[in-house]
Amino acid sequence: MKFTSFTQYLSLCLIGLTISCTSVKTTAQNKKPKNVILMIADGTGLSQISSSQFYNSQPSNYDRFKHIGLIKTSSASDLITDSAAGATAFSAGVKTYNGAIGVNTDTIAVPTILEDLEKRNFATGVIATSTITHATPASFYAHQKYRKMELEIAQELVTSGVDFFAGGGRKFFENREDGNNLVAALEGSGYEMYLDRLDPSLKMKASKKYGFLLADSGMPKVLEGRGSFLYDATKLGIKRLSKNKEGFFLMVEGSQVDWGGHNNDGEYLVSELIDFDTVIGQVLDYAAKDGNTLVVVTADHETGGFTLASDEGDYNKINPSFSTGGHSATMVPVFAYGPGAAEFMGIYENTAIYSKIKALIKE
């Protein structure tokens, strides 16, 4: 992954850092969104986003946004957040301790935006390339004092009311140590369950809920044959949720950008980020056509201290490098499109993602 053209480096850099360059169709900012799609590329900072421009064979879909902000990511317990506290800030609007799933610093459950919208008859969905019980997706429908309690988190999904979910984590739902078959329980709660494949042409019924558990643990890497899962799951999720007349809320996570950062594996990281970038394109195309959908793209934190460094001092070549195997405290960007997108400009705390969305879709 090395670039030999300084002109290419410079031109792509300018594309990525100039907010007013390529953009999608402008939407009136005084309009309230009917639908919200929150996209989280776990562990993604500016260098990760820049990599999607340098290494992608297609123009980066991040370049299509006009409204861009920055969020501060520290949790209540630590200067450097983990995904659980970061996602709970997004889902419930509270700063909490690292490891917390939908609870405050006193381990008391706090209502999530997904739960609030379900009470207003919105359709809801969560999609991830990790287990569906992992920190980020779990923080939108579950309430547990520690993120590793995935057996308990899985139990909460059964009664969550989520209309569509897709990801890995089958082992937390069947062949459990407690003998409970949560796949059967989900089916008993009105879900059509799929455990082996996801067909993007599946005919969806507004009266049905759908669940896809396609791996025992996390989904495979893109580099190991995951294919178009995230793209197809998002397409199918929008197809199902958009049947609801009241509106919908969908959270889509590119979970494994973070894992590539933890592994200090540039190829892994970049391939996952480009996969996520492709899904951004699909979502923006839908939102532009629909006209009533707010799209917010961000990250819970940066992972790896990822840098697009020079290759042994050669400024015509890029050699991705890392400064840590963990997370960093750097601010991460927020990109928004659709009704209310201008509200996401500026610098603010990560909890404001929740409050801004909530204010825009307030009754």
Coordinates of C-alpha atoms in Angstrom, one line a residue:
M1 CA 0.0 0.0 0.0
K2 CA 2.4 2.7 -1.2
F3 CA 1.7 5.7 -3.4
T4 CA 4.5 6.9 -5.7
S5 CA 2.8 10.0 -7.1
F6 CA 3.2 13.1 -5.0
T7 CA 0.6 14.8 -7.3
Q8 CA -1.9 12.1 -6.6
Y9 CA -1.1 12.4 -2.9
L10 CA -1.6 16.1 -2.9
S11 CA -4.8 16.1 -5.0
L12 CA -6.5 13.4 -2.9
C13 CA -5.5 15.2 0.3
L14 CA -7.1 18.4 -0.9
I15 CA -10.2 16.4 -1.9
G16 CA -10.5 14.9 1.6
L17 CA -9.9 18.0 3.6
T18 CA -11.9 20.6 1.6
I19 CA -15.4 20.5 2.9
S20 CA -16.9 22.3 0.0
C21 CA -15.7 20.0 -2.8
T22 CA -17.8 17.1 -4.1
S23 CA -21.2 17.0 -2.4
V24 CA -24.6 15.4 -2.7
K25 CA -27.8 17.2 -3.5
T26 CA -28.6 19.9 -1.0
T27 CA -31.6 19.3 1.2
A28 CA -33.5 22.1 2.9
Q29 CA -32.2 22.4 6.5
N30 CA -35.5 23.6 8.0
K31 CA -37.1 20.3 7.3
K32 CA -37.4 17.6 10.0
P33 CA -36.2 14.1 9.1
K34 CA -38.7 11.2 9.1
N35 CA -35.9 8.6 9.1
V36 CA -32.4 8.5 10.7
I37 CA -29.5 6.2 9.6
L38 CA -26.6 6.4 12.0
M39 CA -23.5 4.8 10.6
I40 CA -20.6 4.1 12.9
A41 CA -17.2 3.0 11.6
D42 CA -15.7 1.8 14.9
G43 CA -12.2 3.1 15.5
T44 CA -12.1 5.5 12.6
G45 CA -10.2 8.8 12.7
L46 CA -9.1 11.2 10.0
S47 CA -6.2 9.0 8.9
Q48 CA -8.5 6.0 8.4
I49 CA -10.9 8.1 6.4
S50 CA -8.0 9.5 4.3
S51 CA -6.9 5.9 3.6
S52 CA -10.3 5.3 1.9
Q53 CA -9.3 8.1 -0.5
F54 CA -5.8 6.9 -1.2
Y55 CA -6.4 3.2 -1.5
N56 CA -9.9 3.0 -2.9
S57 CA -10.3 2.3 -6.6
Q58 CA -13.4 4.5 -6.6
P59 CA -13.9 8.0 -5.3
S60 CA -14.5 8.0 -1.5
N61 CA -18.1 8.6 -0.5
Y62 CA -16.9 10.6 2.5
D63 CA -16.1 13.3 -0.1
R64 CA -19.8 13.7 -0.8
F65 CA -20.7 15.4 2.5
K66 CA -21.0 19.2 3.0
H67 CA -21.8 19.3 6.7
I68 CA -18.9 18.1 8.9
G69 CA -18.1 18.4 12.6
L70 CA -15.8 16.9 15.3
I71 CA -16.7 15.1 18.6
K72 CA -14.8 14.7 21.8
T73 CA -14.8 11.1 22.8
S74 CA -13.7 10.8 26.4
S75 CA -15.9 8.7 28.7
A76 CA -16.9 9.4 32.3
S77 CA -14.3 7.1 33.7
D78 CA -11.4 7.6 31.3
L79 CA -9.8 10.1 28.9
I80 CA -9.8 7.4 26.3
T81 CA -13.2 5.7 25.8
D82 CA -14.0 2.2 24.9
S83 CA -16.7 1.3 22.4
A84 CA -19.3 0.5 25.1
A85 CA -19.2 3.9 26.7
G86 CA -18.8 5.6 23.3
A87 CA -21.9 3.9 21.9
T88 CA -23.9 4.5 25.0
A89 CA -23.1 8.2 24.6
F90 CA -24.6 8.0 21.1
S91 CA -27.6 5.8 22.0
A92 CA -28.6 7.4 25.3
G93 CA -26.9 10.8 25.5
V94 CA -25.0 10.1 28.8
K95 CA -21.3 9.9 29.6
T96 CA -20.7 6.6 31.4
Y97 CA -17.8 4.3 32.4
N98 CA -15.8 2.2 30.0
G99 CA -17.5 -1.2 29.6
A100 CA -21.1 0.1 30.3
I101 CA -23.9 -1.0 28.0
G102 CA -26.9 1.3 28.1
V103 CA -26.4 2.2 31.8
N104 CA -25.1 5.3 33.6
T105 CA -22.2 5.6 36.0
D106 CA -24.4 4.1 38.8
T107 CA -25.2 1.1 36.5
I108 CA -28.8 2.2 36.2
A109 CA -30.4 1.6 32.9
V110 CA -31.0 4.7 30.7
P111 CA -33.5 4.7 27.9
T112 CA -32.0 4.6 24.4
I113 CA -33.1 6.5 21.4
L114 CA -34.1 3.2 19.8
E115 CA -36.4 2.4 22.7
D116 CA -37.8 5.9 22.7
L117 CA -38.6 5.8 19.0
E118 CA -40.2 2.3 19.3
K119 CA -42.7 3.8 21.7
R120 CA -43.6 6.3 19.0
N121 CA -44.1 3.4 16.5
F122 CA -40.9 3.9 14.6
A123 CA -39.3 0.9 13.0
T124 CA -35.8 0.1 14.3
G125 CA -32.8 -1.9 13.2
V126 CA -29.2 -2.7 14.1
I127 CA -26.5 -4.1 11.8
A128 CA -22.9 -4.9 12.6
T129 CA -19.9 -6.9 11.2
S130 CA -19.2 -8.0 14.8
T131 CA -21.5 -10.1 16.9
I132 CA -24.9 -8.4 17.2
T133 CA -24.3 -8.6 21.0
H134 CA -21.0 -6.6 20.7
A135 CA -20.5 -3.3 22.5
T136 CA -21.7 -0.9 19.8
P137 CA -24.9 -2.6 18.6
A138 CA -25.8 -3.8 22.2
S139 CA -25.7 -0.3 23.5
F140 CA -28.8 0.6 21.4
Y141 CA -31.1 -2.2 22.8
A142 CA -29.6 -3.6 26.0
H143 CA -28.7 -2.6 29.5
Q144 CA -25.8 -4.4 31.2
K145 CA -23.1 -3.3 33.6
Y146 CA -20.4 -4.9 31.5
R147 CA -19.9 -5.4 27.8
K148 CA -18.7 -9.0 28.1
M149 CA -22.1 -10.1 29.4
E150 CA -23.1 -11.2 25.9
L151 CA -25.3 -14.1 27.0
E152 CA -27.4 -11.6 28.9
I153 CA -27.3 -9.1 26.1
A154 CA -28.6 -11.7 23.7
Q155 CA -31.5 -12.4 26.0
E156 CA -32.4 -8.7 25.9
L157 CA -32.5 -8.7 22.1
V158 CA -35.4 -11.2 22.2
T159 CA -37.6 -8.7 23.9
S160 CA -36.1 -5.5 22.5
G161 CA -38.7 -4.8 19.8
V162 CA -35.9 -4.3 17.2
D163 CA -37.6 -5.0 13.8
F164 CA -34.4 -5.9 11.9
F165 CA -31.0 -7.1 12.9
A166 CA -28.0 -8.6 11.2
G167 CA -24.6 -9.7 12.2
G168 CA -22.7 -12.5 13.9
G169 CA -22.9 -14.0 17.3
R170 CA -25.0 -17.2 16.8
K171 CA -23.2 -18.9 19.7
F172 CA -24.9 -16.5 22.1
F173 CA -28.3 -17.6 20.9
E174 CA -28.1 -21.4 20.5
N175 CA -26.2 -24.2 22.2
R176 CA -25.9 -22.0 25.3
E177 CA -24.6 -23.3 28.6
D178 CA -28.0 -22.4 30.2
G179 CA -29.8 -24.5 27.6
N180 CA -32.0 -21.7 26.4
N181 CA -32.6 -21.6 22.6
L182 CA -32.9 -17.9 21.9
V183 CA -33.3 -18.5 18.2
A184 CA -36.5 -20.4 18.9
A185 CA -37.4 -17.6 21.4
L186 CA -36.9 -15.0 18.7
E187 CA -39.1 -17.0 16.3
G188 CA -41.7 -17.2 19.1
S189 CA -41.5 -13.4 19.3
G190 CA -42.4 -13.0 15.7
Y191 CA -39.0 -13.0 14.0
E192 CA -38.1 -14.8 10.7
M193 CA -34.7 -16.0 11.5
Y194 CA -31.9 -16.8 9.1
L195 CA -28.7 -18.5 10.2
D196 CA -26.8 -19.3 7.0
R197 CA -27.3 -16.6 4.4
L198 CA -28.7 -13.1 3.6
D199 CA -30.6 -12.7 0.4
P200 CA -30.8 -9.0 -0.6
S201 CA -33.8 -9.8 -2.8
L202 CA -35.8 -11.3 0.0
K203 CA -39.4 -10.1 0.0
M204 CA -40.1 -8.2 3.2
K205 CA -43.4 -7.9 5.1
A206 CA -44.2 -4.9 7.2
S207 CA -45.9 -7.2 9.7
K208 CA -42.8 -9.3 10.3
K209 CA -39.5 -8.8 12.1
Y210 CA -36.3 -10.3 10.7
G211 CA -33.0 -11.5 12.3
F212 CA -29.8 -12.7 10.6
L213 CA -27.1 -14.5 12.7
L214 CA -24.6 -15.5 10.1
A215 CA -21.5 -16.5 12.1
D216 CA -20.9 -18.1 15.4
S217 CA -18.7 -15.1 16.5
G218 CA -18.0 -12.0 14.5
M219 CA -18.5 -12.0 10.8
P220 CA -15.4 -12.9 8.6
K221 CA -13.0 -10.2 7.5
V222 CA -13.5 -8.7 4.1
L223 CA -10.1 -10.2 3.3
E224 CA -11.4 -13.6 4.2
G225 CA -14.5 -13.7 2.1
R226 CA -17.2 -11.8 3.9
G227 CA -18.2 -10.4 0.6
S228 CA -21.0 -7.8 0.4
F229 CA -22.7 -8.7 3.7
L230 CA -22.7 -5.1 5.1
Y231 CA -23.9 -3.6 1.9
D232 CA -26.6 -6.3 1.4
A233 CA -27.7 -6.2 5.1
T234 CA -28.1 -2.4 4.9
K235 CA -30.1 -2.6 1.7
L236 CA -32.4 -5.2 3.2
G237 CA -32.7 -3.3 6.5
I238 CA -33.8 -0.2 4.7
K239 CA -36.2 -2.2 2.6
R240 CA -37.9 -3.6 5.7
L241 CA -37.8 -0.5 7.9
S242 CA -39.0 1.9 5.2
K243 CA -42.3 0.1 5.0
N244 CA -43.2 1.7 8.3
K245 CA -45.3 4.9 7.7
E246 CA -44.1 6.6 11.0
G247 CA -40.4 6.5 10.1
F248 CA -37.4 4.4 11.1
F249 CA -34.1 4.4 12.9
L250 CA -31.2 2.2 11.7
M251 CA -27.7 1.9 13.2
V252 CA -25.1 0.4 10.9
E253 CA -21.7 -0.4 12.3
G254 CA -18.5 -1.2 10.4
S255 CA -17.1 -3.0 13.4
Q256 CA -13.8 -4.4 12.1
V257 CA -12.1 -1.1 11.2
D258 CA -11.4 -1.1 14.9
W259 CA -10.1 -4.7 14.9
G260 CA -7.7 -3.9 12.1
G261 CA -6.4 -0.9 14.2
H262 CA -6.0 -3.1 17.3
N263 CA -4.0 -5.6 15.3
N264 CA -1.9 -2.8 13.8
D265 CA -2.8 -4.4 10.4
G266 CA -3.0 -1.7 7.7
E267 CA -4.4 -4.0 5.0
Y268 CA -7.1 -5.3 7.3
L269 CA -8.0 -1.8 8.5
V270 CA -8.1 -0.3 5.0
S271 CA -10.1 -3.1 3.4
E272 CA -12.8 -2.8 6.2
L273 CA -12.9 1.0 5.8
I274 CA -13.4 0.8 2.0
D275 CA -16.2 -1.8 2.6
F276 CA -17.9 0.7 4.9
D277 CA -17.3 3.5 2.5
T278 CA -19.2 1.6 -0.2
V279 CA -22.2 1.3 2.2
I280 CA -22.1 5.0 2.8
G281 CA -22.6 5.5 -0.9
Q282 CA -25.7 3.3 -0.9
V283 CA -27.1 5.1 2.1
L284 CA -26.5 8.5 0.6
D285 CA -28.1 7.5 -2.7
Y286 CA -31.2 6.3 -0.8
A287 CA -31.3 9.5 1.3
A288 CA -31.0 11.7 -1.8
K289 CA -33.9 9.9 -3.5
D290 CA -36.0 9.7 -0.4
G291 CA -35.6 13.4 0.8
N292 CA -36.8 12.6 4.3
T293 CA -33.8 10.7 5.7
L294 CA -31.0 12.1 7.9
V295 CA -27.7 10.3 7.6
V296 CA -25.0 10.7 10.3
V297 CA -21.7 9.0 9.9
T298 CA -19.1 9.0 12.7
A299 CA -17.0 6.8 15.0
D300 CA -16.9 6.1 18.7
H301 CA -13.2 6.7 18.9
E302 CA -9.9 6.3 16.9
T303 CA -8.0 3.0 17.2
G304 CA -4.3 2.3 16.7
G305 CA -3.0 5.9 16.5
F306 CA -3.1 5.2 12.7
T307 CA -0.9 7.4 10.6
L308 CA -0.3 7.7 6.9
A309 CA 3.4 8.2 7.3
S310 CA 6.1 8.5 4.7
D311 CA 8.0 5.4 3.7
E312 CA 11.5 5.9 5.2
G313 CA 11.3 9.6 4.7
D314 CA 10.3 9.4 1.0
Y315 CA 7.4 11.9 0.8
N316 CA 6.3 10.3 -2.5
K317 CA 5.4 7.1 -0.8
I318 CA 3.0 6.3 2.1
N319 CA 3.6 3.6 4.6
P320 CA 0.7 3.2 7.1
S321 CA 1.9 3.0 10.7
F322 CA 0.5 2.8 14.2
S323 CA 1.5 4.2 17.6
T324 CA -0.6 2.0 19.8
G325 CA -2.5 -1.3 19.9
G326 CA -5.4 0.4 21.7
H327 CA -7.6 3.4 21.3
S328 CA -6.5 7.1 21.2
A329 CA -8.1 10.2 22.7
T330 CA -8.2 12.2 19.4
M331 CA -11.4 13.8 18.3
V332 CA -13.2 12.0 15.5
P333 CA -15.2 13.5 12.6
V334 CA -19.0 13.6 12.1
F335 CA -20.5 13.7 8.6
A336 CA -24.2 14.5 8.1
Y337 CA -26.5 14.7 5.1
G338 CA -30.3 15.3 4.9
P339 CA -32.8 17.3 6.9
G340 CA -31.1 18.8 9.9
A341 CA -27.5 18.1 8.7
A342 CA -26.3 21.6 9.5
E343 CA -26.9 20.9 13.2
F344 CA -23.9 18.5 13.2
M345 CA -21.3 21.1 12.3
G346 CA -18.9 22.4 14.9
I347 CA -17.0 20.8 17.9
Y348 CA -19.0 19.1 20.6
E349 CA -19.2 16.1 23.0
N350 CA -20.1 12.7 21.7
T351 CA -23.4 12.8 23.7
A352 CA -24.6 15.6 21.4
I353 CA -25.1 13.0 18.6
Y354 CA -28.0 11.7 20.7
S355 CA -29.4 15.1 21.7
K356 CA -29.2 16.5 18.1
I357 CA -30.9 13.5 16.6
K358 CA -33.5 13.5 19.4
A359 CA -34.2 17.3 18.9
L360 CA -34.6 16.9 15.2
I361 CA -37.2 14.1 15.4
K362 CA -39.0 15.5 18.4
E363 CA -42.8 15.3 18.1

